[in-house]
GROMACS .gro file of C-alpha atoms in nm:
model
  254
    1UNK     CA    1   7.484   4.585  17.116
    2UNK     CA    2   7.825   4.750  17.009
    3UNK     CA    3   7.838   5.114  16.975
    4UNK     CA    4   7.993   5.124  16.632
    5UNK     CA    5   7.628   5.047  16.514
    6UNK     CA    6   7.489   5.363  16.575
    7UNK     CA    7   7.779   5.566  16.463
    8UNK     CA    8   7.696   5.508  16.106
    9UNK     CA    9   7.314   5.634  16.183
   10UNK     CA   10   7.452   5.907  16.421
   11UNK     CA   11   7.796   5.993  16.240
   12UNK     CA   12   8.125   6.049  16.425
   13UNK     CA   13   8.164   6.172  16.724
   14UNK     CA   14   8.268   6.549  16.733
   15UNK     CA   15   8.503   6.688  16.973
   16UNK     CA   16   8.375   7.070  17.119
   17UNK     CA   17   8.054   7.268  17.031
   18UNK     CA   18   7.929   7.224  16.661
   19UNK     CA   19   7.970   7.597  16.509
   20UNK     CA   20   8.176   7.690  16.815
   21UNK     CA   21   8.442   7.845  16.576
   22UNK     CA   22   8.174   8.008  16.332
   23UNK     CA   23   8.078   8.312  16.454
   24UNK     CA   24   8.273   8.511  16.713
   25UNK     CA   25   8.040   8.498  17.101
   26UNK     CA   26   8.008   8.806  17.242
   27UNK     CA   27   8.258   8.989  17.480
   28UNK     CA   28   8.214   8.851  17.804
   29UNK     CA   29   8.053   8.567  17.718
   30UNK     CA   30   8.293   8.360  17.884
   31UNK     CA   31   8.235   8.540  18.213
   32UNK     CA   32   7.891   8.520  18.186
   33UNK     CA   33   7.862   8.154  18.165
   34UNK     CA   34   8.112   8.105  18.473
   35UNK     CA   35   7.882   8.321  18.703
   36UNK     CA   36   7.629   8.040  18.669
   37UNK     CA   37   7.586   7.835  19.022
   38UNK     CA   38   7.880   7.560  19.064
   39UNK     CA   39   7.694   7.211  19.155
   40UNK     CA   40   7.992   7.200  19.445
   41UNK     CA   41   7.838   7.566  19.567
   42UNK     CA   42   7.725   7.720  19.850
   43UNK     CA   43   7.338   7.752  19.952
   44UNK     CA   44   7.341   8.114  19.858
   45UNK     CA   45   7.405   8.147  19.482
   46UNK     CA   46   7.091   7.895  19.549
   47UNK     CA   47   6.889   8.144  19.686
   48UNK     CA   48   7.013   8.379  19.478
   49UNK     CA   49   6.862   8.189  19.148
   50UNK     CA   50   6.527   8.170  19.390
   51UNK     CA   51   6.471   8.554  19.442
   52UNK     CA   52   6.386   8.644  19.790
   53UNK     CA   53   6.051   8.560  19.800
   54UNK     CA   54   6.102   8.196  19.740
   55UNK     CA   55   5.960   7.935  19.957
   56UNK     CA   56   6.121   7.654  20.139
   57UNK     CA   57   5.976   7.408  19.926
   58UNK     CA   58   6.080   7.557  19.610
   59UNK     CA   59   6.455   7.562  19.757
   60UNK     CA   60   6.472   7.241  19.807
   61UNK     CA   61   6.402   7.128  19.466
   62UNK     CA   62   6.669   7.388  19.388
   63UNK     CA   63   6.908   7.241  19.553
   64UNK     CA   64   6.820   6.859  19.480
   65UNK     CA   65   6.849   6.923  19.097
   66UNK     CA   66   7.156   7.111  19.160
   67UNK     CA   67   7.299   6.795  19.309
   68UNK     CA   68   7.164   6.543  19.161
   69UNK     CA   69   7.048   6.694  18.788
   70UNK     CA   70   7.305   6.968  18.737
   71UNK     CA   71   7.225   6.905  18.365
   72UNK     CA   72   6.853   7.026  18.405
   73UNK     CA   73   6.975   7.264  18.671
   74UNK     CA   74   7.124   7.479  18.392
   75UNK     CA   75   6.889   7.424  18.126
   76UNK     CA   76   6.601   7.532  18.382
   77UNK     CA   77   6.792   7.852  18.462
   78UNK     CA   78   6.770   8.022  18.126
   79UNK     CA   79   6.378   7.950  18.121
   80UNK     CA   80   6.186   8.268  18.118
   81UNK     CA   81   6.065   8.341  18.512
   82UNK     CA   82   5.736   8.281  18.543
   83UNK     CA   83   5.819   7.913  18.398
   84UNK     CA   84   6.148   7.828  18.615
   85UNK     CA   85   5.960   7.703  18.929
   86UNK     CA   86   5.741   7.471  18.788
   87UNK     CA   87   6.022   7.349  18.542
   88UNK     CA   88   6.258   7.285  18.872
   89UNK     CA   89   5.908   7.091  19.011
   90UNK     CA   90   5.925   6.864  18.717
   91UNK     CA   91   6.278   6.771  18.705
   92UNK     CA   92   6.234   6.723  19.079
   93UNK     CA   93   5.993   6.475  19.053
   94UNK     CA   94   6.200   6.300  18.805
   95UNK     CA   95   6.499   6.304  19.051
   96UNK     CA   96   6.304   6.177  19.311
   97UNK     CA   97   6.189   5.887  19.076
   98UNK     CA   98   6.557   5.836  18.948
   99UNK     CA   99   6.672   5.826  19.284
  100UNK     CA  100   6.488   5.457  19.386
  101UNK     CA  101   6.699   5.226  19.220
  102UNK     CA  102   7.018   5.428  19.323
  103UNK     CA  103   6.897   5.402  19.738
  104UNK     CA  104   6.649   5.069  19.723
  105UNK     CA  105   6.833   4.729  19.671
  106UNK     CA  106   6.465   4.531  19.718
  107UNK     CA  107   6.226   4.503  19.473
  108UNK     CA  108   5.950   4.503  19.657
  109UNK     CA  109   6.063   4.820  19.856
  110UNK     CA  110   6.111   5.028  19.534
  111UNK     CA  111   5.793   4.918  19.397
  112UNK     CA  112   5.653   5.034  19.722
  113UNK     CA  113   5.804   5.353  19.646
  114UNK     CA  114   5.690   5.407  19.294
  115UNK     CA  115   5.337   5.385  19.467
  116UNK     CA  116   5.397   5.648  19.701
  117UNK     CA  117   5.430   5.867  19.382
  118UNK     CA  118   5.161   5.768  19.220
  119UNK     CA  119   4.940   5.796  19.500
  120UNK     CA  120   5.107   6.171  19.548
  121UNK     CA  121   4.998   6.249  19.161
  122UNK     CA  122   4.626   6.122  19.288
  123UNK     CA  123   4.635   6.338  19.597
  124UNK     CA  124   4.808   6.672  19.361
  125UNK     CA  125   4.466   6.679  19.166
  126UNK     CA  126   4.262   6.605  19.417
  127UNK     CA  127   4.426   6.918  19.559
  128UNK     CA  128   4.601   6.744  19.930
  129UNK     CA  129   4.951   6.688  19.827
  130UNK     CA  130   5.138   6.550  20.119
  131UNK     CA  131   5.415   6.718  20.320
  132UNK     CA  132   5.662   6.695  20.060
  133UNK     CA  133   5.885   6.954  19.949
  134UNK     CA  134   5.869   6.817  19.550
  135UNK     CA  135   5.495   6.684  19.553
  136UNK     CA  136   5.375   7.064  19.678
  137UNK     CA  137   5.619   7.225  19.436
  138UNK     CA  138   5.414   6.983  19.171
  139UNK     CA  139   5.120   7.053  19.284
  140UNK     CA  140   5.185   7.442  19.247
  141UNK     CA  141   5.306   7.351  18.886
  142UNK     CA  142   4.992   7.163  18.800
  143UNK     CA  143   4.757   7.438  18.965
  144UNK     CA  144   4.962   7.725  18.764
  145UNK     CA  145   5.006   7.550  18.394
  146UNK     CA  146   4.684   7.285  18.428
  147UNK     CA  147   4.947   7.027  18.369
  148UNK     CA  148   4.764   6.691  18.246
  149UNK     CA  149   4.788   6.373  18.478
  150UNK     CA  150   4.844   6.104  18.256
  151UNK     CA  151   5.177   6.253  18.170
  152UNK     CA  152   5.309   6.272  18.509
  153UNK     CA  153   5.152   5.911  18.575
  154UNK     CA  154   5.377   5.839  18.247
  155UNK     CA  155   5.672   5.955  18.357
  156UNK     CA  156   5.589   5.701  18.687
  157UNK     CA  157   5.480   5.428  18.435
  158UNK     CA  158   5.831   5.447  18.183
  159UNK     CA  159   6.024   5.336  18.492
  160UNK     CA  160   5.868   4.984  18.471
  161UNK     CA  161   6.085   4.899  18.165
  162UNK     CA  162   6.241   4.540  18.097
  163UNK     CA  163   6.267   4.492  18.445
  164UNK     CA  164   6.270   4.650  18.718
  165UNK     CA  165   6.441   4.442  18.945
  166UNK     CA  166   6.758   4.449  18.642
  167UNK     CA  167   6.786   4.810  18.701
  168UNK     CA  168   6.710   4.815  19.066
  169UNK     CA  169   7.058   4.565  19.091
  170UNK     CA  170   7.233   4.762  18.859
  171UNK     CA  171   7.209   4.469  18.619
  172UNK     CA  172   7.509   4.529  18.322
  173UNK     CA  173   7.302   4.224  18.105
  174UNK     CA  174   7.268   4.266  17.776
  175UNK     CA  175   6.883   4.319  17.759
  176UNK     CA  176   6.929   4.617  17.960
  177UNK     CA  177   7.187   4.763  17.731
  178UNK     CA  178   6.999   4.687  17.422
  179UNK     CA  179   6.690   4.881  17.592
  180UNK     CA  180   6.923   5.169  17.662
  181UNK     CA  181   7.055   5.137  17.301
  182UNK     CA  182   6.696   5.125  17.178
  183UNK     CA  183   6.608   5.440  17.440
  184UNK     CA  184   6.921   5.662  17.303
  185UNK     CA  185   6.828   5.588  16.941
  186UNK     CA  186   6.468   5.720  16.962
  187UNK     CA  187   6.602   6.000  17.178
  188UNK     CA  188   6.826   6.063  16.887
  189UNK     CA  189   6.579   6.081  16.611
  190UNK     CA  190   6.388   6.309  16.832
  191UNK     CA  191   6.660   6.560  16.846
  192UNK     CA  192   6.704   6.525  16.488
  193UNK     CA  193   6.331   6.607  16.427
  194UNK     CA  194   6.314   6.874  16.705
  195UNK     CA  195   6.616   7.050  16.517
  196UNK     CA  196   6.412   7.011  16.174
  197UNK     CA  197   6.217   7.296  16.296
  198UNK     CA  198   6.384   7.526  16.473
  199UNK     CA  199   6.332   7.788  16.238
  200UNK     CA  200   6.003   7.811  16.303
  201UNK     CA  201   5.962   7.822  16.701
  202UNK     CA  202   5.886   8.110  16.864
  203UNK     CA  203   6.127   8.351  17.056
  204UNK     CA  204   5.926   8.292  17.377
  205UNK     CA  205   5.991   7.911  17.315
  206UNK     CA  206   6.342   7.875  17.237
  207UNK     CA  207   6.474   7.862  17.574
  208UNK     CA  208   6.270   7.491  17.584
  209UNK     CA  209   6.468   7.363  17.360
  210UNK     CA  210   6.795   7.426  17.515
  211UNK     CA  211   6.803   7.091  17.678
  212UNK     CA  212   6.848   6.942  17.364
  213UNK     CA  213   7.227   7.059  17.403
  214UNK     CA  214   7.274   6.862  17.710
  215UNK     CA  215   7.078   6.584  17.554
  216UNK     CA  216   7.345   6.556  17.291
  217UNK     CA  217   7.600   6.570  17.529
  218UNK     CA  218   7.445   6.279  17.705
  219UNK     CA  219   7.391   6.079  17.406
  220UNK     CA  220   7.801   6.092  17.292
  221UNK     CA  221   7.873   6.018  17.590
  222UNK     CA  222   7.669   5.688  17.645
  223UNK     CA  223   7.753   5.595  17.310
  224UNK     CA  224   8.126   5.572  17.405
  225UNK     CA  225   8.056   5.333  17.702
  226UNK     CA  226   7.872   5.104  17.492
  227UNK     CA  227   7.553   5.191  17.639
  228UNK     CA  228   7.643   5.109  17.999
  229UNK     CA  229   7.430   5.352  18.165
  230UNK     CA  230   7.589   5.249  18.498
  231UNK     CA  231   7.940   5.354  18.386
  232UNK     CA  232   8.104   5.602  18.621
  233UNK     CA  233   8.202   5.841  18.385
  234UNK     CA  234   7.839   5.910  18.311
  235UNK     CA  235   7.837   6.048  18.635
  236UNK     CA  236   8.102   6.341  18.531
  237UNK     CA  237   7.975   6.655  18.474
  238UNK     CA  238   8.107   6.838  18.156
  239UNK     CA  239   8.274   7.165  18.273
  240UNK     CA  240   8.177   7.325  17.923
  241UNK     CA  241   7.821   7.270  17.909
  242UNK     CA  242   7.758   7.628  18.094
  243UNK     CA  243   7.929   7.762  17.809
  244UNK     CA  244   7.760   7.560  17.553
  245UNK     CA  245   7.457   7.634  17.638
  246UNK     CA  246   7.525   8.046  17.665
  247UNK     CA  247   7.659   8.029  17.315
  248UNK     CA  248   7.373   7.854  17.192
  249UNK     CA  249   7.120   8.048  17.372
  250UNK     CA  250   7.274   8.362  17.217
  251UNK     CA  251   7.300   8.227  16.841
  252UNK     CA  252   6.921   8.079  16.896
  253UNK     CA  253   7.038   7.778  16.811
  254UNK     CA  254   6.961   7.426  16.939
   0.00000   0.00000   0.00000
């Protein structure tokens, strides 16, 4: 499925940060955003996000979505505090999910896998996660918010699509792109909709939305490789998302 066909639904694509040049950020702003942790850093600026009485377990899902979800990483640092922990649990688990077909080459083994998780949702409510740093961090996320199973079963399930054994092999057919072209156009009308009503979410809930800036950032940039969501430069991180996402926080804007 060409790209060009979702550039007349989505409109060109537009170099920098929409409304960048609007209204004048802040002094300091700048500054700000480059204090933020650098994916490449040390352990400590880790910790430092943590607070000192942060557990082992809830370090390690620090420093796994630092590595492997820098995205997230920064959205989940401008969450308000008593949310950040079990938002870092989440996009852990996803991580850990993510990370089969990028270490399992058998189908078999990464179905195998994909079972362990589900039986660790089983075992989360039935309060005996196993000795995991991301399934206890869960399971302290699902005790603290009453978090509903069938969404993180869900989130297990959504893996299972066209099939697996494509994306296990890194398959580049062209029923995989057209699922990821299907995929990024919902995602897209979602944003659209999710930006329809910004007017009317709450203080308290803005910093949710923030994602939605790395979202589009996402989106562009799979749209340029034709949907190839195994292209290398997918793998780049964009230097001026920390900034992005400051900016935006401060104009409460998504």
């Amino acid at each position: 499925m060409a790209a060009s066909a979702l550039v007349s639904a989505w409109g060109p694509l537009r170099p920098g940060v929409p409304g960048l040049c609007r209204r004048r950020p802040p002094r300091g702003l700048w500054a700000h955003a480059r204090r933020l942790p650098d994916p490449a850093g040390s352990g400590r600026s880790v910790a430092a996000v943590s607070g000192p009485g942060a557990s082992g377990t809830d370090r390690y899902c620090l420093e796994l979505l630092r590595k492997r979800d820098y995205e997230g990483y920064l959205c989940s640092l401008l969450l308000p505090a008593e949310s950040r922990s079990s938002a870092f649990a989440l996009r852990a688990f996803n991580v850990e999910l993510a990370q089969v077909k990028d270490s399992v080459s058998e189908k078999t083994i990464g179905l195998m896998r994909m079972q362990f998780w589900k039986k660790t949702v089983d075992d989360v409510y039935c309060d005996s996660p196993p000795h995991q740093p991301v399934a206890i961090e869960l399971w302290k996320a699902v005790k603290r918010h009453n978090l509903t199973k069938r969404w993180l079963m869900k989130i297990i399930d959504e893996r299972h699509g066209v099939s697996q054994e494509d994306f296990l092999r890194k398959s580049q057919d062209k029923n995989v792109r057209d699922v990821v072209y299907d995929m990024a156009s919902q995602a897209h009308l979602h944003l659209k909709h999710a930006r329809s009503f910004h007017k009317s979410v709450p203080v308290k809930a803005f910093p949710a939305f923030l994602q939605t800036v790395a979202l589009e950032d996402y989106l562009k940039k799979i749209q340029q490789v034709d949907f190839d969501i195994f292209h290398p430069s997918l793998q780049q991180k964009n230097t001026l998302l920390p900034l992005s996402l400051y900016i935006q926080s401060w104009r409460k804007r998504y």
